[in-house]
mmCIF file of C-alpha atoms in Angstrom:
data_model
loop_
_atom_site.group_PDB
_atom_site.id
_atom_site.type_symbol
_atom_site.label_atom_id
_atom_site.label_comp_id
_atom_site.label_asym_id
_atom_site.label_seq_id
_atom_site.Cartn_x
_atom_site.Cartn_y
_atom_site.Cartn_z
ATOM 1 C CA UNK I 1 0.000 0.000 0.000
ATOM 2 C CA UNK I 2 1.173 3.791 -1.100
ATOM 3 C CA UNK I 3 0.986 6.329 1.775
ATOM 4 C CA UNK I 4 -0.417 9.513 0.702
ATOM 5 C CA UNK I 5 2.398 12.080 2.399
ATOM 6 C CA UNK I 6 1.735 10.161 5.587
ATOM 7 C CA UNK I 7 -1.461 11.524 6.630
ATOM 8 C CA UNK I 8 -2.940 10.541 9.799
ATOM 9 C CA UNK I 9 -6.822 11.320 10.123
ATOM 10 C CA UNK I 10 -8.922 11.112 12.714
ATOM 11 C CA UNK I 11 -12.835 10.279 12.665
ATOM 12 C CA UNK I 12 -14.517 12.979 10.985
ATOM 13 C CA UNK I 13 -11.463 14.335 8.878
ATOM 14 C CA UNK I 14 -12.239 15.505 5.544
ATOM 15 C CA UNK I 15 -10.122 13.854 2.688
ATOM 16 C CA UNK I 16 -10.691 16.830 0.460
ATOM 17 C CA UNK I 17 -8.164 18.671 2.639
ATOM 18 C CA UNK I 18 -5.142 15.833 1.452
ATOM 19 C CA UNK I 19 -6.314 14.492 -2.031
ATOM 20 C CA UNK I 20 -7.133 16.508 -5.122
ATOM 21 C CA UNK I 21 -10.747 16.394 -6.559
ATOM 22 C CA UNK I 22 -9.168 14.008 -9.498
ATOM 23 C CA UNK I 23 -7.658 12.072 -6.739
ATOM 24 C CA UNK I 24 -10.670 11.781 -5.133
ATOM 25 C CA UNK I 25 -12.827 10.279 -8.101
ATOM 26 C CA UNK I 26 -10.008 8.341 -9.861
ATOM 27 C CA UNK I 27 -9.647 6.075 -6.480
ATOM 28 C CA UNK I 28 -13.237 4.332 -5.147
ATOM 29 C CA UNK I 29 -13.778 5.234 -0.799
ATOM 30 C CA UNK I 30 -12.443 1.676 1.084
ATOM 31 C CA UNK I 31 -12.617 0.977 4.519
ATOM 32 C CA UNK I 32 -12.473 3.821 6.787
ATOM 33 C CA UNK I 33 -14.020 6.763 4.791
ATOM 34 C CA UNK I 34 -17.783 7.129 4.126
ATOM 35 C CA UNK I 35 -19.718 9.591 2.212
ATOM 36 C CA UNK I 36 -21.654 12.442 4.045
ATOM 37 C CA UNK I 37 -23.290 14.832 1.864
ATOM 38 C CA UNK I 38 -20.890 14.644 -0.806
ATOM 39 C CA UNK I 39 -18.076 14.365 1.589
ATOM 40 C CA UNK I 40 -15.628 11.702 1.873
ATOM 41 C CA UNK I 41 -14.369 11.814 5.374
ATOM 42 C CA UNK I 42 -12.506 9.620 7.609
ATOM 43 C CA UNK I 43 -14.706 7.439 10.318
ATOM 44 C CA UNK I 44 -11.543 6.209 12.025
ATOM 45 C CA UNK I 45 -8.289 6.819 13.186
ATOM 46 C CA UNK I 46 -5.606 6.122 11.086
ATOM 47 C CA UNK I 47 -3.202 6.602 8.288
ATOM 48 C CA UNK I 48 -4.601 7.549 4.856
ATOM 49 C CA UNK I 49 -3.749 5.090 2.064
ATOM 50 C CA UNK I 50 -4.350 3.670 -1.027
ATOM 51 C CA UNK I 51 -3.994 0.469 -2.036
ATOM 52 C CA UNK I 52 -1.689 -1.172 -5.062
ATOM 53 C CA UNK I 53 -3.932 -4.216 -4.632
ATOM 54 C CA UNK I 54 -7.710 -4.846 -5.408
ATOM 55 C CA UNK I 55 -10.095 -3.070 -4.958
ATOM 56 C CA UNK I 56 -7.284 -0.345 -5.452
ATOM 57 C CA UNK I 57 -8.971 2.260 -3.281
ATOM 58 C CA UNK I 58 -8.621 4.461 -0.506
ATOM 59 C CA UNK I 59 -8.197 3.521 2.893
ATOM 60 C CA UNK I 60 -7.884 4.722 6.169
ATOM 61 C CA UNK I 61 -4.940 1.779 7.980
ATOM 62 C CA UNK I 62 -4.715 0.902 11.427
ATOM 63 C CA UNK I 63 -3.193 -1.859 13.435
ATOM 64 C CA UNK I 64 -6.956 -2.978 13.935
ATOM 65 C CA UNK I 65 -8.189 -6.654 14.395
ATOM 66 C CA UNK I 66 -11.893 -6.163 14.097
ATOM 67 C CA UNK I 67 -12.950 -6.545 10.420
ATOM 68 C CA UNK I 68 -15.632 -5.043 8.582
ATOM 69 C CA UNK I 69 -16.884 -6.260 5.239
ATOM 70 C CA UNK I 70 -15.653 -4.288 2.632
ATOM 71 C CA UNK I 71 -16.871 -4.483 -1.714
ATOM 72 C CA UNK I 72 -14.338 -6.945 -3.556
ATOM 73 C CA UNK I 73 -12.482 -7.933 0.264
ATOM 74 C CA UNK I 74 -10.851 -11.009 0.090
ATOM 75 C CA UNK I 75 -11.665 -12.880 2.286
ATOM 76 C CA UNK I 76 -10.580 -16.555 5.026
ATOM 77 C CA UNK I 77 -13.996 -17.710 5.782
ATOM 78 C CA UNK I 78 -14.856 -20.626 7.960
ATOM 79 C CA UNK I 79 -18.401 -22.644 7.479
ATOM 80 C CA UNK I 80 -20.773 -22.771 9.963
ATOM 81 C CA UNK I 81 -23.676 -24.051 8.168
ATOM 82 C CA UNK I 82 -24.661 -25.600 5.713
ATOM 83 C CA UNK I 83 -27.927 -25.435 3.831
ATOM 84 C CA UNK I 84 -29.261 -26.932 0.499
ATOM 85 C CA UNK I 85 -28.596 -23.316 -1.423
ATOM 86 C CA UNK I 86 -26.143 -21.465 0.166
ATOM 87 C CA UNK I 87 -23.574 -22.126 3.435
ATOM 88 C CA UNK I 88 -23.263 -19.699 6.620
ATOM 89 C CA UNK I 89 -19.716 -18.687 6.770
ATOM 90 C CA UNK I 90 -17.618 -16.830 9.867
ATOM 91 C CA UNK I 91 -15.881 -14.120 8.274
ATOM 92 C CA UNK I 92 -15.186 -12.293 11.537
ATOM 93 C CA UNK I 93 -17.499 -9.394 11.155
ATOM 94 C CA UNK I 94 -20.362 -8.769 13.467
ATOM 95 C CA UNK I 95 -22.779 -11.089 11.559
ATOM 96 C CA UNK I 96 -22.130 -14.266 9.177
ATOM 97 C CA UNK I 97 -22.027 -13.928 5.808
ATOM 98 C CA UNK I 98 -23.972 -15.854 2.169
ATOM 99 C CA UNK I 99 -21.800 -18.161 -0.265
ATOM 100 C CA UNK I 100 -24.113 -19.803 -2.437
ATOM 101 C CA UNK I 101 -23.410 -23.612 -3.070
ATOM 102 C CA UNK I 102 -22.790 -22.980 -6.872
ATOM 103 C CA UNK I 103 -20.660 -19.475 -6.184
ATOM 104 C CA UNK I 104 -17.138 -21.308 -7.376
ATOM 105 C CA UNK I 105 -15.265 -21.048 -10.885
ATOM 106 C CA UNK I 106 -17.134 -23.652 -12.783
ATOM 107 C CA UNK I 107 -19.617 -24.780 -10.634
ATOM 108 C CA UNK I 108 -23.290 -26.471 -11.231
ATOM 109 C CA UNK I 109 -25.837 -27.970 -9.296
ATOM 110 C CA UNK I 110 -24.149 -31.125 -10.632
ATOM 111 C CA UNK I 111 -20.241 -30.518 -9.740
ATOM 112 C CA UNK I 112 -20.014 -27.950 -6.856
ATOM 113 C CA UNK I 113 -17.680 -28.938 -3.806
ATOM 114 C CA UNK I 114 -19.221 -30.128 -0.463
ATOM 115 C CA UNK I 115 -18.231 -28.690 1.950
ATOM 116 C CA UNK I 116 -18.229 -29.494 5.438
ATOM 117 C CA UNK I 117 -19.338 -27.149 8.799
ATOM 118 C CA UNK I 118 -15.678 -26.544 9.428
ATOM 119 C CA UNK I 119 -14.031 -26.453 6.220
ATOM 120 C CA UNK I 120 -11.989 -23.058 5.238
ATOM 121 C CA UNK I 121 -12.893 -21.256 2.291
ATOM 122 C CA UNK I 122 -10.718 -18.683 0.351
ATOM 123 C CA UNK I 123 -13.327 -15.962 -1.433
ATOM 124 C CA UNK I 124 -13.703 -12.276 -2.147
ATOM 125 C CA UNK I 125 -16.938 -10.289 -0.807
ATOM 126 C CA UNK I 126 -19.665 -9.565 -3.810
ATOM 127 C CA UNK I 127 -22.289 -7.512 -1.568
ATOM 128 C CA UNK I 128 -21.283 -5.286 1.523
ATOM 129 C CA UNK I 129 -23.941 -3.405 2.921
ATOM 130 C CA UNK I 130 -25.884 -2.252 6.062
ATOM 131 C CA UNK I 131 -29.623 -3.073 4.153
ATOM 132 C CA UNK I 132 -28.118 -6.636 3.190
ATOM 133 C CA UNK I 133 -26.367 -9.900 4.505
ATOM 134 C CA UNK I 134 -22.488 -9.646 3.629
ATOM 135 C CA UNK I 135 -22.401 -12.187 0.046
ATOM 136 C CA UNK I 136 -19.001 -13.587 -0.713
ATOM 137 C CA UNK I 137 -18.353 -15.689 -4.148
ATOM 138 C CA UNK I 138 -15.191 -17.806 -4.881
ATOM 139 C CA UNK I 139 -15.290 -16.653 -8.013
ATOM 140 C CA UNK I 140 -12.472 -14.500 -10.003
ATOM 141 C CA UNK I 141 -12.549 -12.067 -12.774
ATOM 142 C CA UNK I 142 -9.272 -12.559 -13.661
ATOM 143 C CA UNK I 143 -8.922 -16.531 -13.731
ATOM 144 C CA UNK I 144 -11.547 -19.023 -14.968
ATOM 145 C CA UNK I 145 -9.492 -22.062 -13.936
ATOM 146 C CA UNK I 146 -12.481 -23.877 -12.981
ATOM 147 C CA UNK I 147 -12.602 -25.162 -9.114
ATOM 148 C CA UNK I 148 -12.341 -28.901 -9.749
ATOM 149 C CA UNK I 149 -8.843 -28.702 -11.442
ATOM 150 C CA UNK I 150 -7.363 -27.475 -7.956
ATOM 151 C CA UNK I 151 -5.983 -24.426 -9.289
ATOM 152 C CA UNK I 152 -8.533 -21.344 -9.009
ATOM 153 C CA UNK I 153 -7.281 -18.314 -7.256
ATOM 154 C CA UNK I 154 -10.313 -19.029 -5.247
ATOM 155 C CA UNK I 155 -12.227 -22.187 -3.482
ATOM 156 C CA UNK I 156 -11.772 -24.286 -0.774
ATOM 157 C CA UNK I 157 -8.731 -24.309 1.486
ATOM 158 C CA UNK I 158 -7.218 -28.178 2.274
ATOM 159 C CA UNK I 159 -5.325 -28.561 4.813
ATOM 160 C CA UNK I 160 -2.173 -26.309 6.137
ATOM 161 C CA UNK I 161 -2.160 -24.212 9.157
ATOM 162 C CA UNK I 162 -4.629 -21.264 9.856
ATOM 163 C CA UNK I 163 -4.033 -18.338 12.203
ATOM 164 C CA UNK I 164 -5.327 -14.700 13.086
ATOM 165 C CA UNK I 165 -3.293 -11.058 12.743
ATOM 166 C CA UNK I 166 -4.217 -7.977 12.595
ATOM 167 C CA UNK I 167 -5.853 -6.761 9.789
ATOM 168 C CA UNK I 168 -3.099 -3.832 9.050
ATOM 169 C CA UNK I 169 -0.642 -6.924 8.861
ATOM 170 C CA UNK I 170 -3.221 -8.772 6.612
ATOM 171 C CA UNK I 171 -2.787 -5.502 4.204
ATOM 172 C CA UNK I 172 0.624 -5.507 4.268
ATOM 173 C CA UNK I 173 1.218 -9.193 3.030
ATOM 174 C CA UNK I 174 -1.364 -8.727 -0.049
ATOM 175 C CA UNK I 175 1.371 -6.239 -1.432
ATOM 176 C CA UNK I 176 2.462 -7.701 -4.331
ATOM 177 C CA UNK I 177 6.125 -6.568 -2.990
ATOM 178 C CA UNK I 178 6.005 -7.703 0.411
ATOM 179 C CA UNK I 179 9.456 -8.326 2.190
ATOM 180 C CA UNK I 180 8.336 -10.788 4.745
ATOM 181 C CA UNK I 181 6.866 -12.879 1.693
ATOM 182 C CA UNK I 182 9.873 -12.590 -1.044
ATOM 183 C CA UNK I 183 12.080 -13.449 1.945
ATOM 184 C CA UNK I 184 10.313 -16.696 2.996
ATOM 185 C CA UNK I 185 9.570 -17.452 -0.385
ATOM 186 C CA UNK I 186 13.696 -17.430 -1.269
ATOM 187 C CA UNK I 187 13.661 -20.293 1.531
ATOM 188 C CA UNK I 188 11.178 -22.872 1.649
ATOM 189 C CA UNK I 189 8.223 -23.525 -1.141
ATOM 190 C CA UNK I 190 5.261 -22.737 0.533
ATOM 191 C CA UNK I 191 1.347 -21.957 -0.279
ATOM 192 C CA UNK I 192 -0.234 -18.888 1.267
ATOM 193 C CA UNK I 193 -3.589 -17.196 1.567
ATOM 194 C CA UNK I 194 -4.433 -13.931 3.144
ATOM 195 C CA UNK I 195 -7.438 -12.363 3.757
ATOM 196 C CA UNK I 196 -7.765 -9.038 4.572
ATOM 197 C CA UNK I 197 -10.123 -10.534 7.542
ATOM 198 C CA UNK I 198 -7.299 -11.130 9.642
ATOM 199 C CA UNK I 199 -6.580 -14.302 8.955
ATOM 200 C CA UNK I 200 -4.065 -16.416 7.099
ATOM 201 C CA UNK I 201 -3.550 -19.943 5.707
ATOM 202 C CA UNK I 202 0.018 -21.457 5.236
ATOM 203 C CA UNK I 203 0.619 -24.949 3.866
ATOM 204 C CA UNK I 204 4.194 -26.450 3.040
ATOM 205 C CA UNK I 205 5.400 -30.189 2.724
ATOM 206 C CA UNK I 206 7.209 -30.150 6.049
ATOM 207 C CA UNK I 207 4.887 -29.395 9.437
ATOM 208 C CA UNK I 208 8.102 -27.074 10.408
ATOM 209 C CA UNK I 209 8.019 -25.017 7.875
ATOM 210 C CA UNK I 210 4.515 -24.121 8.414
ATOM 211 C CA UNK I 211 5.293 -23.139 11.902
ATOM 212 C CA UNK I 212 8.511 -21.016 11.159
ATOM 213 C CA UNK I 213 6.699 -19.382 8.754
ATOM 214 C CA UNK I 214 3.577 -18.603 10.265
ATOM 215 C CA UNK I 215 5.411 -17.225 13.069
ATOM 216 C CA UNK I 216 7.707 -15.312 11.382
ATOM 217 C CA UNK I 217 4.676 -13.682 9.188
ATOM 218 C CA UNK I 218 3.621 -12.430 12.693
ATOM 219 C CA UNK I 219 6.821 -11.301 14.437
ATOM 220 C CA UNK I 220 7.014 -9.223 10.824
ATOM 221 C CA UNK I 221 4.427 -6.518 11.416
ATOM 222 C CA UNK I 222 6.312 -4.188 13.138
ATOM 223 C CA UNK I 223 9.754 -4.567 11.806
ATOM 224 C CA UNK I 224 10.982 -2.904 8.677
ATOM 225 C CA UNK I 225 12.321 -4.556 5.399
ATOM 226 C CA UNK I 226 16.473 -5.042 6.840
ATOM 227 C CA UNK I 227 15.034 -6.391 9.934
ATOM 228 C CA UNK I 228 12.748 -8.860 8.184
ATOM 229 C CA UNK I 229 15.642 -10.310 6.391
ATOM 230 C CA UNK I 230 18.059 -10.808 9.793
ATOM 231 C CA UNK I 231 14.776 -12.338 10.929
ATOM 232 C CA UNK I 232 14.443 -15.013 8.220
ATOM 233 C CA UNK I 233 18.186 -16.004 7.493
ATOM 234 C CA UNK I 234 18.477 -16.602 11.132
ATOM 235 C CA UNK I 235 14.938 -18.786 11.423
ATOM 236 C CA UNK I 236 16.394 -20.662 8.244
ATOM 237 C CA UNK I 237 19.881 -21.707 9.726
ATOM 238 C CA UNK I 238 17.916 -22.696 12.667
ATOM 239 C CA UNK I 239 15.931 -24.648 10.970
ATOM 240 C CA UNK I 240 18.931 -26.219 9.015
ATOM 241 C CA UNK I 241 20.700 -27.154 12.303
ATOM 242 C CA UNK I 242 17.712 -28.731 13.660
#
């Protein structure tokens, strides 16, 4: 994420006083702003942003852990019910949230996966609104790898090791150059997921890898690119002496 001349707002701060009027319509309002008559202003503490990911918008960051839904989010859900149309899935927001049975890359009544109350599913939020129940989809725009084959961007999550962070953190590992990441990545072959929820999934061929991993993806948030890299070599010789 790009920070806009390192602006810190505060709840009721109006953008229009840091962005241009172009600036302003060329990025769509994320989490943390909200329109009131015509006016995008803050609605919480925090550093002003925008995004180099999707939804590429404007933000307002903080080292927050509650999540609210946000358009085009994506998302770690967990299932909580299951119905004949649609499953119940935690997303960590106040209320559960919609994924309709046949919501996946390639999906019909026919072939659709079946998935289990407890069973982890990677997707990106399609409705996000207070008149309406949050709707997710595994679905992508950009890939139509269909969900049997095992390689959409989106679907069901086998498997690996799930934990919580902040949602800041979350933010900071969707950057497509993020040090913690390319570092790790250098050392052991690894799949990841993040969603901006908070949560992340890790999976690797070696049960100690996960856990050096996940833990270093947590000890990361507060330390800057130089110290992420003395964090990683050192975690990898340990783990090469062990």
């Amino acid at each position: 994420m790009e920070v806009i001349e390192r602006v810190v707002l505060l709840p009721g701060d109006e953008l229009r006083n840091h962005l241009s009027e172009e600036e302003l319509k060329k990025f769509p309002h994320g989490e943390g702003t909200a329109e009131q008559q015509n006016i995008t202003i803050a609605t919480k503490a925090g550093v002003l942003k925008c995004q180099d990911i999707p939804p590429h918008n404007l933000c307002v960051s903080n080292m927050q852990r509650k999540y609210v839904a946000g358009m085009n989010d994506m998302v770690i859900g967990l299932i909580t019910m299951k119905h004949t149309e649609n499953y119940k899935v935690d997303i960590g927001g106040a209320l559960p949230a919609i994924l309709s049975t046949i919501a996946f890359e390639g999906a019909t009544k026919r072939n659709r996966p079946n998935l289990q109350v407890g069973s982890l599913v990677y997707g990106r939020v399609i409705v996000a609104n207070r008149e309406a129940e949050t709707e997710l989809s595994c679905t992508s725009p950009q890939s139509r790898k269909g969900w049997a084959s095992g390689e959409s961007y989106f679907g069901p999550l086998v498997g690996g090791y799930l934990f919580q962070c902040s949602v800041y953190l979350a933010r900071i590992l969707l950057d497509p150059e993020c040090a913690v990441l390319e570092a790790l990545g250098r050392a052991f072959p690894f799949e990841v997921a993040v969603g901006v929820n908070g949560r992340v999934w890790v999976n690797s061929a070696n049960p100690l890898h996960t856990i050096v991993i996940s833990n270093a993806i947590l000890n990361s948030e507060t330390f800057t690119r130089a110290e992420i890299e003395v964090m990683v070599h050192k975690l990898v010789s340990a783990v090469k002496q062990s």
